[in-house]
Amino acid sequence: MDCVFCAIVAGDIPSTQVDEDERVLAFMDINPATYGHTLVIPKAHAADVLEIPTDDLTAAAAMGQRIAKRAMANLGADGVNLLNSCKAEAWQTVFHFHLHVIPRYASGPHADGMTLPWTPQETDFDAIGAAAEQLRA
Ligand code: AMP
Ligand code: ZN
């Protein structure tokens, strides 16, 4: 399989690693959104959040929390976004599950100027109720 993140796990291509445990690896994003942008991946290939085994997802979430705390404490971040994209329509470009840990900076040398990527819609209780009904099934 031709997977860039599997190649990173195997050590076949370089990465700037931050942390790891038996299930997951954390390394720096090569085209960072902000200062300290880190990716957390399972060592075992899974394409996305629909495929990843729950144990690996749990380990990735715990590692993401660990990196987020370090971003706040060590990088001086003012906040952190944890982001996962599933499928091309949702912006996924590398099809090996990864959790983005994106430190956020209100000001200073790393001020990011990022904005919310969606426009909140008018409240439509019928649509909200219909979606909830479908999601309960
Ligand atoms: P996504 O668009 O959510 O699938 O995110 C893929 C991320 O992987 C992007 O932020 C890329 O910058 C990052 N990326 C791609 N190749 C590498 C690489 N070799 N090393 C580190 N990060 C990478
Ligand atoms: Zn892979």
Tab-separated table of C-alpha atoms and ligand atoms in Angstrom:
chain	number	residue	atom	x	y	z
A	1	MET	CA	0.000	0.000	0.000
A	2	ASP	CA	1.240	3.460	-0.886
A	3	CYS	CA	0.619	5.407	2.328
A	4	VAL	CA	2.823	8.317	3.389
A	5	PHE	CA	1.943	7.944	7.086
A	6	CYS	CA	2.668	4.195	7.051
A	7	ALA	CA	6.040	5.137	5.552
A	8	ILE	CA	6.598	7.521	8.481
A	9	VAL	CA	5.699	4.778	10.985
A	10	ALA	CA	8.116	2.415	9.215
A	11	GLY	CA	10.876	5.064	9.236
A	12	ASP	CA	11.094	4.991	5.446
A	13	ILE	CA	10.549	8.740	5.181
A	14	PRO	CA	11.643	11.321	7.738
A	15	SER	CA	9.401	13.008	10.274
A	16	THR	CA	9.886	15.235	13.277
A	17	GLN	CA	8.553	13.047	16.058
A	18	VAL	CA	7.202	14.365	19.338
A	19	ASP	CA	5.865	11.367	21.231
A	20	GLU	CA	4.660	7.812	20.808
A	21	ASP	CA	3.216	4.880	22.663
A	22	GLU	CA	2.588	1.300	21.584
A	23	ARG	CA	-0.434	2.331	19.481
A	24	VAL	CA	0.122	5.884	18.221
A	25	LEU	CA	2.752	8.309	16.983
A	26	ALA	CA	2.778	12.120	17.233
A	27	PHE	CA	4.853	14.172	14.776
A	28	MET	CA	4.970	17.687	13.367
A	29	ASP	CA	2.800	18.578	10.372
A	30	ILE	CA	5.074	19.410	7.443
A	31	ASN	CA	2.850	22.322	6.306
A	32	PRO	CA	1.673	23.670	9.644
A	33	ALA	CA	-1.469	25.748	10.072
A	34	THR	CA	0.036	27.335	13.179
A	35	TYR	CA	3.175	27.156	15.295
A	36	GLY	CA	3.347	23.662	16.806
A	37	HIS	CA	0.750	21.987	14.543
A	38	THR	CA	1.080	18.287	15.346
A	39	LEU	CA	-0.486	15.128	13.914
A	40	VAL	CA	-1.384	12.030	15.916
A	41	ILE	CA	-1.724	8.789	13.965
A	42	PRO	CA	-2.287	5.118	14.756
A	43	LYS	CA	0.735	2.955	13.952
A	44	ALA	CA	-1.612	0.428	12.320
A	45	HIS	CA	-3.093	1.699	9.086
A	46	ALA	CA	-6.749	2.745	9.137
A	47	ALA	CA	-8.121	5.071	6.496
A	48	ASP	CA	-10.329	7.260	8.667
A	49	VAL	CA	-12.486	7.602	11.767
A	50	LEU	CA	-14.988	5.128	10.338
A	51	GLU	CA	-12.345	2.391	10.053
A	52	ILE	CA	-10.032	2.912	12.998
A	53	PRO	CA	-10.444	0.381	15.820
A	54	THR	CA	-11.839	1.960	18.987
A	55	ASP	CA	-8.705	1.153	21.018
A	56	ASP	CA	-6.525	3.073	18.553
A	57	LEU	CA	-9.003	5.958	18.449
A	58	THR	CA	-8.957	6.121	22.244
A	59	ALA	CA	-5.149	6.120	22.255
A	60	ALA	CA	-5.074	8.870	19.608
A	61	ALA	CA	-7.496	11.008	21.621
A	62	ALA	CA	-5.411	10.569	24.775
A	63	MET	CA	-2.216	11.470	22.899
A	64	GLY	CA	-3.994	14.483	21.361
A	65	GLN	CA	-4.950	15.654	24.841
A	66	ARG	CA	-1.351	15.221	26.016
A	67	ILE	CA	0.014	17.290	23.106
A	68	ALA	CA	-2.705	19.920	23.608
A	69	LYS	CA	-1.700	20.337	27.251
A	70	ARG	CA	1.946	20.738	26.206
A	71	ALA	CA	0.957	23.310	23.573
A	72	MET	CA	-0.723	25.354	26.296
A	73	ALA	CA	2.061	24.909	28.870
A	74	ASN	CA	5.192	24.844	26.677
A	75	LEU	CA	4.318	26.858	23.560
A	76	GLY	CA	2.204	29.503	25.268
A	77	ALA	CA	-0.846	28.724	23.131
A	78	ASP	CA	-4.081	30.473	24.094
A	79	GLY	CA	-6.219	27.560	22.894
A	80	VAL	CA	-6.101	24.383	20.813
A	81	ASN	CA	-8.248	22.890	18.053
A	82	LEU	CA	-8.399	19.102	17.705
A	83	LEU	CA	-9.523	18.326	14.167
A	84	ASN	CA	-10.139	15.187	12.164
A	85	SER	CA	-11.255	15.094	8.544
A	86	CYS	CA	-13.041	12.011	7.186
A	87	LYS	CA	-13.320	11.665	3.392
A	88	ALA	CA	-12.293	14.134	0.693
A	89	GLU	CA	-15.532	16.092	1.026
A	90	ALA	CA	-14.531	16.823	4.620
A	91	TRP	CA	-11.012	18.027	3.546
A	92	GLN	CA	-9.168	14.717	4.150
A	93	THR	CA	-6.115	14.536	1.887
A	94	VAL	CA	-4.063	11.770	3.552
A	95	PHE	CA	-6.099	8.600	3.911
A	96	HIS	CA	-4.481	7.262	7.070
A	97	PHE	CA	-6.391	8.448	10.148
A	98	HIS	CA	-4.847	11.474	11.824
A	99	LEU	CA	-5.843	13.878	14.529
A	100	HIS	CA	-4.660	17.435	13.998
A	101	VAL	CA	-3.562	19.225	17.165
A	102	ILE	CA	-3.567	22.895	16.197
A	103	PRO	CA	-2.337	25.346	18.843
A	104	ARG	CA	-4.060	28.735	18.625
A	105	TYR	CA	-2.530	32.115	19.361
A	106	ALA	CA	-4.500	35.305	19.897
A	107	SER	CA	-1.497	37.596	19.603
A	108	GLY	CA	2.275	37.708	19.592
A	109	PRO	CA	4.743	36.266	17.095
A	110	HIS	CA	2.541	33.227	16.389
A	111	ALA	CA	-0.829	35.030	16.138
A	112	ASP	CA	-2.783	32.839	13.713
A	113	GLY	CA	-5.774	34.880	12.576
A	114	MET	CA	-7.735	31.675	11.918
A	115	THR	CA	-11.503	32.019	11.665
A	116	LEU	CA	-14.426	29.614	12.042
A	117	PRO	CA	-14.676	27.654	8.769
A	118	TRP	CA	-18.494	27.609	8.703
A	119	THR	CA	-21.311	30.126	8.877
A	120	PRO	CA	-23.798	29.268	11.647
A	121	GLN	CA	-27.271	28.890	10.118
A	122	GLU	CA	-30.603	30.210	11.393
A	123	THR	CA	-32.110	27.817	13.928
A	124	ASP	CA	-34.587	25.500	12.157
A	125	PHE	CA	-36.088	23.216	14.811
A	126	ASP	CA	-37.799	21.009	12.204
A	127	ALA	CA	-34.489	20.266	10.468
A	128	ILE	CA	-32.681	19.812	13.783
A	129	GLY	CA	-35.365	17.377	14.955
A	130	ALA	CA	-35.359	15.465	11.660
A	131	ALA	CA	-31.588	15.049	11.722
A	132	ALA	CA	-31.703	13.940	15.369
A	133	GLU	CA	-34.344	11.331	14.491
A	134	GLN	CA	-32.131	9.933	11.689
A	135	LEU	CA	-29.076	9.909	13.949
A	136	ARG	CA	-30.937	7.945	16.645
A	137	ALA	CA	-31.758	5.115	14.224
B	1	AMP	P1	-5.734	16.225	6.028
B	1	AMP	O1	-5.876	17.268	4.944
B	1	AMP	O2	-6.658	16.406	7.184
B	1	AMP	O3	-5.810	14.827	5.433
B	1	AMP	O4	-4.291	16.429	6.639
B	1	AMP	C1	-3.133	15.890	6.078
B	1	AMP	C2	-1.989	16.615	6.725
B	1	AMP	O5	-0.821	15.847	6.565
B	1	AMP	C3	-1.720	18.003	6.132
B	1	AMP	O6	-1.833	18.979	7.159
B	1	AMP	C4	-0.302	17.870	5.587
B	1	AMP	O7	0.454	19.051	5.753
B	1	AMP	C5	0.263	16.726	6.408
B	1	AMP	N1	1.330	15.967	5.782
B	1	AMP	C6	1.326	15.408	4.550
B	1	AMP	N2	2.494	14.765	4.331
B	1	AMP	C7	3.234	14.902	5.458
B	1	AMP	C8	4.537	14.465	5.861
B	1	AMP	N3	5.326	13.740	5.057
B	1	AMP	N4	4.972	14.800	7.090
B	1	AMP	C9	4.202	15.518	7.917
B	1	AMP	N5	2.966	15.964	7.608
B	1	AMP	C10	2.493	15.669	6.389
B	2	ZN	ZN	-1.185	4.166	6.339
